[in-house]
Amino acid sequence: MPAVSVDDLSILPRVPVPDAMVARHRPVKTLTTAPSGFEGEGFPVRRAFAGAALEDLDPFIHLDQMGEVEYAPGEPKGTPWHPHRGFETVTYMLDGVFEHGDSNGGGGVITNGDTQWMTAGAGILHIERPPEWLVASGGLFHGFQLWVNLPAAQKMAAPRYQDIRASQVALLSSHDGGTLVRVIAGEVAGHAGPGSTYTPMTLLHLTLAPGTSITLPWRADYNALGYVLAGRGTVGHEGRPARMGQLAAFGPGNAITFTADRAQEQRAPTMDVLVLGGRPIREPIAWMGPFVMNTRDEIYQAISDYQAGRMGQIPAVHAAPTTLQEANQPDGGQA
Ligand code: MN
């Protein structure tokens, strides 16, 4: 799990332990286990939010852990072209490479530790997949995609992107130097990350060395979620056991705790946790597939706008094959 790693955590700014006099530890409200499935053209995903209550997730609506998977040559899969409206997608790669293209001619490549933040807003068509050279060679693939809801006032905002490079992520350490804290968006103890969001939120990736613990100050007006990406340990001050693929939703308070077991599996030597929270939007949700709106009428409108091409068109492919015979050749007729 390379993402961004640091050999010597002692050189990083430290997250102070919240003052015991004012710390109100947020208890684990629910602990759910993500079912596994397949997305799009067939990459393995864990549906991290399955089973959790929408009111505890707000302002987030969906989280997929993609992989971790070691692809054989020719095997990596992506999604076909599809639309979105009404929210933002945040794609973070831990290992491997992901390519993105959209109907506005935008696109880009993200790799180890990079994040792509896409505000779908009023609507966009896009495609997400590993690049062709990775399909050819095979390789490790591990990342996640988070959907952040937009309030009614911003659902029809113009689409935009932020490409956040691994080098821009703010790096902190726990007070004892045992946990690496990567701040992707929002802030922890006054240290801000690069992501700029419509909906106020904080997004962190923690790597806990075996046997170590961190207590983070956490805004009381944000919700609080911890998803275990790898390894095992406990969540909450009360020490509830949790392992890879489990999501903790925390109750009220201003501090959250994660602790890594002393013994970890060799293939996942650290406990990695995605920690996220934001200001709840508290609006009705009408959700159908790739559209997340407030009312059913707005969903019908989204479908009709998509069908009428008002969210964009799939762009022509440069030098695409012109005959079926060419298209059926392994190189796509481009040799
Ligand atoms: Mn998408």
Tab-separated table of C-alpha atoms and ligand atoms in Angstrom:
chain	number	residue	atom	x	y	z
A	1	MET	CA	0.000	0.000	0.000
A	2	PRO	CA	2.348	2.792	-1.110
A	3	ALA	CA	-0.031	5.840	-1.347
A	4	VAL	CA	2.332	8.316	0.338
A	5	SER	CA	4.761	6.822	2.831
A	6	VAL	CA	7.252	8.443	5.158
A	7	ASP	CA	10.247	6.631	6.685
A	8	ASP	CA	10.685	8.911	9.668
A	9	LEU	CA	7.389	10.090	11.157
A	10	SER	CA	9.227	12.047	13.853
A	11	ILE	CA	9.917	14.900	11.401
A	12	LEU	CA	6.191	15.537	10.826
A	13	PRO	CA	3.925	17.935	12.736
A	14	ARG	CA	2.127	16.047	15.501
A	15	VAL	CA	-1.565	15.780	16.238
A	16	PRO	CA	-1.866	16.583	19.964
A	17	VAL	CA	-3.849	14.225	22.191
A	18	PRO	CA	-7.199	15.925	22.896
A	19	ASP	CA	-7.268	17.368	26.413
A	20	ALA	CA	-8.825	14.778	28.739
A	21	MET	CA	-10.837	17.520	30.461
A	22	VAL	CA	-12.700	18.514	27.294
A	23	ALA	CA	-12.526	15.328	25.196
A	24	ARG	CA	-15.901	13.731	24.621
A	25	HIS	CA	-15.158	10.417	22.971
A	26	ARG	CA	-17.547	9.610	20.174
A	27	PRO	CA	-18.925	6.105	20.773
A	28	VAL	CA	-19.269	3.542	17.978
A	29	LYS	CA	-22.936	3.712	17.003
A	30	THR	CA	-22.900	1.005	14.340
A	31	LEU	CA	-20.258	-1.326	12.892
A	32	THR	CA	-21.177	-2.758	9.491
A	33	THR	CA	-19.386	-5.144	7.134
A	34	ALA	CA	-19.128	-4.252	3.452
A	35	PRO	CA	-20.394	-6.906	1.038
A	36	SER	CA	-18.200	-7.644	-1.989
A	37	GLY	CA	-19.397	-7.402	-5.585
A	38	PHE	CA	-18.389	-6.262	-9.053
A	39	GLU	CA	-18.723	-2.826	-10.676
A	40	GLY	CA	-19.068	-1.746	-14.309
A	41	GLU	CA	-17.156	-4.009	-16.668
A	42	GLY	CA	-16.170	-6.088	-13.691
A	43	PHE	CA	-13.680	-4.764	-11.144
A	44	PRO	CA	-14.123	-6.106	-7.615
A	45	VAL	CA	-15.536	-3.639	-5.093
A	46	ARG	CA	-16.566	-3.558	-1.453
A	47	ARG	CA	-19.679	-1.454	-0.847
A	48	ALA	CA	-18.461	0.243	2.301
A	49	PHE	CA	-21.714	1.990	3.274
A	50	ALA	CA	-24.049	-0.996	2.840
A	51	GLY	CA	-26.091	-1.494	6.002
A	52	ALA	CA	-25.315	1.913	7.542
A	53	ALA	CA	-28.103	4.472	8.139
A	54	LEU	CA	-28.246	7.346	5.596
A	55	GLU	CA	-28.637	9.861	8.437
A	56	ASP	CA	-25.310	8.720	9.922
A	57	LEU	CA	-23.622	8.923	6.495
A	58	ASP	CA	-24.923	12.417	5.559
A	59	PRO	CA	-23.307	14.331	3.727
A	60	PHE	CA	-21.793	11.179	2.163
A	61	ILE	CA	-23.901	8.785	0.135
A	62	HIS	CA	-21.705	6.046	-1.276
A	63	LEU	CA	-18.226	4.553	-0.792
A	64	ASP	CA	-16.631	1.802	-2.875
A	65	GLN	CA	-13.319	0.168	-2.054
A	66	MET	CA	-11.956	-0.910	-5.454
A	67	GLY	CA	-9.688	-3.933	-5.031
A	68	GLU	CA	-7.262	-4.657	-3.606
A	69	VAL	CA	-6.720	-6.961	-6.550
A	70	GLU	CA	-3.723	-8.266	-8.478
A	71	TYR	CA	-4.781	-8.361	-12.113
A	72	ALA	CA	-3.452	-10.849	-14.644
A	73	PRO	CA	-2.385	-9.414	-18.019
A	74	GLY	CA	-5.434	-8.394	-20.089
A	75	GLU	CA	-7.702	-8.514	-17.060
A	76	PRO	CA	-8.124	-4.987	-15.543
A	77	LYS	CA	-11.624	-3.618	-15.986
A	78	GLY	CA	-13.243	-0.188	-15.872
A	79	THR	CA	-16.697	1.296	-16.292
A	80	PRO	CA	-18.500	2.072	-19.562
A	81	TRP	CA	-19.488	5.713	-20.305
A	82	HIS	CA	-22.061	6.900	-17.777
A	83	PRO	CA	-23.583	10.159	-16.465
A	84	HIS	CA	-23.728	11.781	-13.006
A	85	ARG	CA	-25.728	14.679	-11.575
A	86	GLY	CA	-26.190	16.199	-8.135
A	87	PHE	CA	-23.035	15.239	-6.193
A	88	GLU	CA	-19.229	14.983	-6.200
A	89	THR	CA	-17.052	11.905	-6.708
A	90	VAL	CA	-13.711	11.597	-4.931
A	91	THR	CA	-11.408	8.898	-6.291
A	92	TYR	CA	-8.258	8.057	-4.310
A	93	MET	CA	-5.700	5.541	-5.581
A	94	LEU	CA	-3.595	3.599	-3.105
A	95	ASP	CA	-1.949	1.306	-5.654
A	96	GLY	CA	-2.123	1.227	-9.411
A	97	VAL	CA	-3.343	3.676	-12.018
A	98	PHE	CA	-6.787	4.925	-12.992
A	99	GLU	CA	-7.638	6.918	-16.080
A	100	HIS	CA	-10.566	9.231	-16.503
A	101	GLY	CA	-12.180	10.858	-19.538
A	102	ASP	CA	-15.293	13.009	-19.796
A	103	SER	CA	-17.720	14.483	-22.302
A	104	ASN	CA	-16.152	17.975	-21.964
A	105	GLY	CA	-12.855	16.625	-23.285
A	106	GLY	CA	-11.361	16.628	-19.792
A	107	GLY	CA	-9.511	13.733	-18.252
A	108	GLY	CA	-6.424	12.658	-16.457
A	109	VAL	CA	-4.487	9.876	-14.816
A	110	ILE	CA	-4.200	9.299	-11.093
A	111	THR	CA	-1.758	6.950	-9.428
A	112	ASN	CA	-0.353	5.993	-6.004
A	113	GLY	CA	-1.632	8.489	-3.445
A	114	ASP	CA	-3.318	10.825	-5.963
A	115	THR	CA	-6.924	11.965	-5.653
A	116	GLN	CA	-9.316	13.116	-8.311
A	117	TRP	CA	-12.199	15.239	-7.162
A	118	MET	CA	-15.016	15.585	-9.689
A	119	THR	CA	-18.001	17.835	-9.074
A	120	ALA	CA	-20.613	16.362	-11.387
A	121	GLY	CA	-23.011	19.185	-10.495
A	122	ALA	CA	-25.535	19.754	-13.289
A	123	GLY	CA	-24.278	16.760	-15.215
A	124	ILE	CA	-21.407	15.139	-17.018
A	125	LEU	CA	-20.668	11.885	-18.856
A	126	HIS	CA	-17.474	10.088	-17.988
A	127	ILE	CA	-15.540	6.853	-18.190
A	128	GLU	CA	-13.192	5.441	-15.546
A	129	ARG	CA	-10.710	2.641	-16.258
A	130	PRO	CA	-7.132	1.446	-15.886
A	131	PRO	CA	-4.947	2.650	-18.819
A	132	GLU	CA	-4.343	0.267	-21.733
A	133	TRP	CA	-0.716	-0.430	-20.826
A	134	LEU	CA	-1.838	-1.605	-17.383
A	135	VAL	CA	-4.508	-3.790	-18.996
A	136	ALA	CA	-1.722	-5.298	-21.119
A	137	SER	CA	0.713	-5.859	-18.255
A	138	GLY	CA	-1.693	-6.573	-15.383
A	139	GLY	CA	-0.734	-5.471	-11.881
A	140	LEU	CA	-1.906	-4.308	-8.487
A	141	PHE	CA	-5.020	-2.144	-8.244
A	142	HIS	CA	-6.408	-0.630	-5.037
A	143	GLY	CA	-8.375	2.561	-4.449
A	144	PHE	CA	-11.667	3.972	-3.368
A	145	GLN	CA	-14.413	6.186	-4.683
A	146	LEU	CA	-16.512	8.325	-2.359
A	147	TRP	CA	-19.707	10.164	-3.336
A	148	VAL	CA	-20.263	13.461	-1.493
A	149	ASN	CA	-23.769	14.853	-1.721
A	150	LEU	CA	-24.420	18.463	-2.745
A	151	PRO	CA	-27.059	20.668	-1.115
A	152	ALA	CA	-30.022	21.643	-3.333
A	153	ALA	CA	-28.502	25.072	-3.968
A	154	GLN	CA	-25.389	23.508	-5.548
A	155	LYS	CA	-26.729	20.426	-7.307
A	156	MET	CA	-26.831	22.243	-10.643
A	157	ALA	CA	-23.374	23.868	-10.278
A	158	ALA	CA	-21.066	23.700	-13.316
A	159	PRO	CA	-18.952	20.519	-13.399
A	160	ARG	CA	-15.354	20.944	-12.174
A	161	TYR	CA	-12.265	18.910	-11.335
A	162	GLN	CA	-9.469	19.004	-8.865
A	163	ASP	CA	-6.482	16.745	-9.375
A	164	ILE	CA	-4.764	16.407	-6.023
A	165	ARG	CA	-1.273	14.944	-6.322
A	166	ALA	CA	0.120	12.709	-3.606
A	167	SER	CA	2.828	15.330	-2.900
A	168	GLN	CA	0.185	17.955	-1.983
A	169	VAL	CA	-1.439	15.883	0.767
A	170	ALA	CA	-0.677	17.257	4.259
A	171	LEU	CA	1.234	14.693	6.371
A	172	LEU	CA	1.022	14.555	10.156
A	173	SER	CA	1.967	12.096	12.847
A	174	SER	CA	0.232	10.948	16.013
A	175	HIS	CA	1.696	12.248	19.287
A	176	ASP	CA	3.790	9.057	19.660
A	177	GLY	CA	4.933	8.848	16.022
A	178	GLY	CA	3.091	5.557	15.483
A	179	THR	CA	0.435	6.737	13.026
A	180	LEU	CA	0.826	8.521	9.716
A	181	VAL	CA	-2.081	10.901	9.031
A	182	ARG	CA	-2.640	12.002	5.432
A	183	VAL	CA	-5.003	14.991	5.225
A	184	ILE	CA	-6.636	14.878	1.768
A	185	ALA	CA	-9.371	17.443	2.469
A	186	GLY	CA	-10.458	19.527	5.438
A	187	GLU	CA	-8.220	19.895	8.477
A	188	VAL	CA	-6.996	18.195	11.625
A	189	ALA	CA	-5.649	20.181	14.584
A	190	GLY	CA	-5.198	23.223	12.330
A	191	HIS	CA	-3.385	21.373	9.502
A	192	ALA	CA	-5.342	21.697	6.245
A	193	GLY	CA	-5.304	19.358	3.255
A	194	PRO	CA	-5.530	20.406	-0.405
A	195	GLY	CA	-9.095	19.311	-1.317
A	196	SER	CA	-11.569	22.147	-1.655
A	197	THR	CA	-15.167	21.109	-1.201
A	198	TYR	CA	-18.642	22.579	-1.621
A	199	THR	CA	-19.797	20.591	1.408
A	200	PRO	CA	-17.534	21.256	4.435
A	201	MET	CA	-15.774	17.957	5.247
A	202	THR	CA	-12.587	16.251	6.357
A	203	LEU	CA	-11.045	13.208	4.659
A	204	LEU	CA	-8.029	11.386	6.102
A	205	HIS	CA	-6.081	8.215	5.376
A	206	LEU	CA	-4.417	6.798	8.511
A	207	THR	CA	-1.684	4.171	8.610
A	208	LEU	CA	-1.269	2.766	12.135
A	209	ALA	CA	1.822	0.748	13.009
A	210	PRO	CA	1.007	-2.506	14.870
A	211	GLY	CA	0.137	-1.883	18.521
A	212	THR	CA	-0.280	1.887	18.168
A	213	SER	CA	-3.274	4.132	18.751
A	214	ILE	CA	-4.431	7.604	17.739
A	215	THR	CA	-7.110	9.876	19.152
A	216	LEU	CA	-8.088	12.617	16.717
A	217	PRO	CA	-9.881	15.841	17.589
A	218	TRP	CA	-13.066	15.819	15.492
A	219	ARG	CA	-15.551	18.617	14.915
A	220	ALA	CA	-18.727	18.022	16.901
A	221	ASP	CA	-20.885	19.433	14.061
A	222	TYR	CA	-19.492	16.866	11.561
A	223	ASN	CA	-20.547	13.259	11.326
A	224	ALA	CA	-17.718	10.747	11.855
A	225	LEU	CA	-17.002	7.518	9.965
A	226	GLY	CA	-14.017	5.176	9.954
A	227	TYR	CA	-13.630	2.544	7.236
A	228	VAL	CA	-10.899	-0.064	7.720
A	229	LEU	CA	-9.074	-0.383	4.383
A	230	ALA	CA	-6.549	-2.942	5.578
A	231	GLY	CA	-5.440	-4.768	8.709
A	232	ARG	CA	-7.253	-5.087	12.013
A	233	GLY	CA	-7.582	-3.407	15.379
A	234	THR	CA	-10.249	-1.565	17.327
A	235	VAL	CA	-12.392	1.514	16.737
A	236	GLY	CA	-13.641	3.973	19.339
A	237	HIS	CA	-12.356	4.765	22.819
A	238	GLU	CA	-14.277	1.671	23.997
A	239	GLY	CA	-12.103	-0.543	21.763
A	240	ARG	CA	-14.584	-2.308	19.499
A	241	PRO	CA	-12.809	-4.909	17.295
A	242	ALA	CA	-12.803	-4.037	13.569
A	243	ARG	CA	-11.041	-5.414	10.513
A	244	MET	CA	-10.627	-4.763	6.798
A	245	GLY	CA	-13.954	-4.022	5.089
A	246	GLN	CA	-15.771	-2.771	8.204
A	247	LEU	CA	-17.268	0.692	8.720
A	248	ALA	CA	-17.755	2.380	12.084
A	249	ALA	CA	-20.326	5.186	12.319
A	250	PHE	CA	-19.682	7.243	15.461
A	251	GLY	CA	-22.177	8.968	17.734
A	252	PRO	CA	-21.848	12.524	19.119
A	253	GLY	CA	-18.681	13.959	20.654
A	254	ASN	CA	-15.436	15.723	19.664
A	255	ALA	CA	-12.763	12.970	19.541
A	256	ILE	CA	-12.377	9.621	17.755
A	257	THR	CA	-9.938	6.806	18.476
A	258	PHE	CA	-8.407	4.022	16.368
A	259	THR	CA	-6.020	1.330	17.629
A	260	ALA	CA	-4.073	-1.252	15.603
A	261	ASP	CA	-3.692	-4.792	16.903
A	262	ARG	CA	-0.149	-5.779	17.851
A	263	ALA	CA	-0.373	-8.788	15.494
A	264	GLN	CA	-1.227	-8.061	11.849
A	265	GLU	CA	-1.288	-10.359	8.827
A	266	GLN	CA	1.926	-10.402	6.799
A	267	ARG	CA	0.168	-9.302	3.609
A	268	ALA	CA	-1.246	-6.224	5.403
A	269	PRO	CA	1.380	-5.286	8.009
A	270	THR	CA	-0.368	-2.046	9.068
A	271	MET	CA	-3.929	-1.032	9.910
A	272	ASP	CA	-5.167	1.506	7.380
A	273	VAL	CA	-8.296	3.522	8.024
A	274	LEU	CA	-10.161	6.034	5.909
A	275	VAL	CA	-11.620	8.613	8.283
A	276	LEU	CA	-14.299	10.944	7.008
A	277	GLY	CA	-16.806	13.430	8.302
A	278	GLY	CA	-18.708	16.450	7.081
A	279	ARG	CA	-21.497	18.834	7.884
A	280	PRO	CA	-24.781	16.982	7.343
A	281	ILE	CA	-26.973	18.442	4.582
A	282	ARG	CA	-30.264	17.219	6.097
A	283	GLU	CA	-32.290	17.447	2.887
A	284	PRO	CA	-34.533	14.804	1.309
A	285	ILE	CA	-32.672	12.432	-1.028
A	286	ALA	CA	-34.098	11.085	-4.283
A	287	TRP	CA	-31.523	8.696	-5.693
A	288	MET	CA	-31.573	6.635	-8.835
A	289	GLY	CA	-28.349	5.034	-10.075
A	290	PRO	CA	-25.955	7.815	-11.109
A	291	PHE	CA	-28.296	10.700	-10.143
A	292	VAL	CA	-28.739	12.012	-6.588
A	293	MET	CA	-31.336	14.769	-6.286
A	294	ASN	CA	-33.913	16.017	-3.752
A	295	THR	CA	-37.183	15.037	-5.460
A	296	ARG	CA	-38.488	12.354	-7.786
A	297	ASP	CA	-39.341	14.976	-10.412
A	298	GLU	CA	-35.703	16.084	-10.448
A	299	ILE	CA	-34.691	12.461	-11.093
A	300	TYR	CA	-37.101	12.253	-14.068
A	301	GLN	CA	-35.650	15.539	-15.326
A	302	ALA	CA	-32.108	14.134	-14.995
A	303	ILE	CA	-33.043	11.016	-16.984
A	304	SER	CA	-34.672	13.062	-19.722
A	305	ASP	CA	-31.724	15.512	-19.843
A	306	TYR	CA	-29.318	12.589	-20.111
A	307	GLN	CA	-31.358	10.908	-22.857
A	308	ALA	CA	-31.597	14.173	-24.779
A	309	GLY	CA	-27.808	14.573	-24.656
A	310	ARG	CA	-27.962	17.616	-22.359
A	311	MET	CA	-25.296	16.145	-20.061
A	312	GLY	CA	-22.901	15.846	-23.005
A	313	GLN	CA	-22.102	13.324	-25.709
A	314	ILE	CA	-19.629	10.467	-25.808
A	315	PRO	CA	-16.684	11.926	-27.727
A	316	ALA	CA	-15.426	10.310	-30.934
A	317	VAL	CA	-12.437	8.007	-30.472
A	318	HIS	CA	-9.292	9.135	-32.250
A	319	ALA	CA	-8.128	6.617	-34.896
A	320	ALA	CA	-10.861	4.130	-33.979
A	321	PRO	CA	-11.201	1.069	-36.235
A	322	THR	CA	-13.410	1.604	-39.261
A	323	THR	CA	-14.297	-2.015	-40.008
A	324	LEU	CA	-15.529	-4.843	-37.852
A	325	GLN	CA	-12.625	-6.959	-39.082
A	326	GLU	CA	-10.120	-4.380	-37.812
A	327	ALA	CA	-11.977	-3.981	-34.538
A	328	ASN	CA	-11.772	-7.720	-33.934
A	329	GLN	CA	-7.995	-7.777	-34.227
A	330	PRO	CA	-6.246	-7.960	-30.868
A	331	ASP	CA	-4.583	-4.556	-31.406
A	332	GLY	CA	-7.893	-2.937	-32.391
A	333	GLY	CA	-6.653	-2.458	-35.953
A	334	GLN	CA	-4.331	0.369	-34.918
A	335	ALA	CA	-1.043	-1.341	-35.750
B	1	MN	MN	-18.712	7.507	-12.350
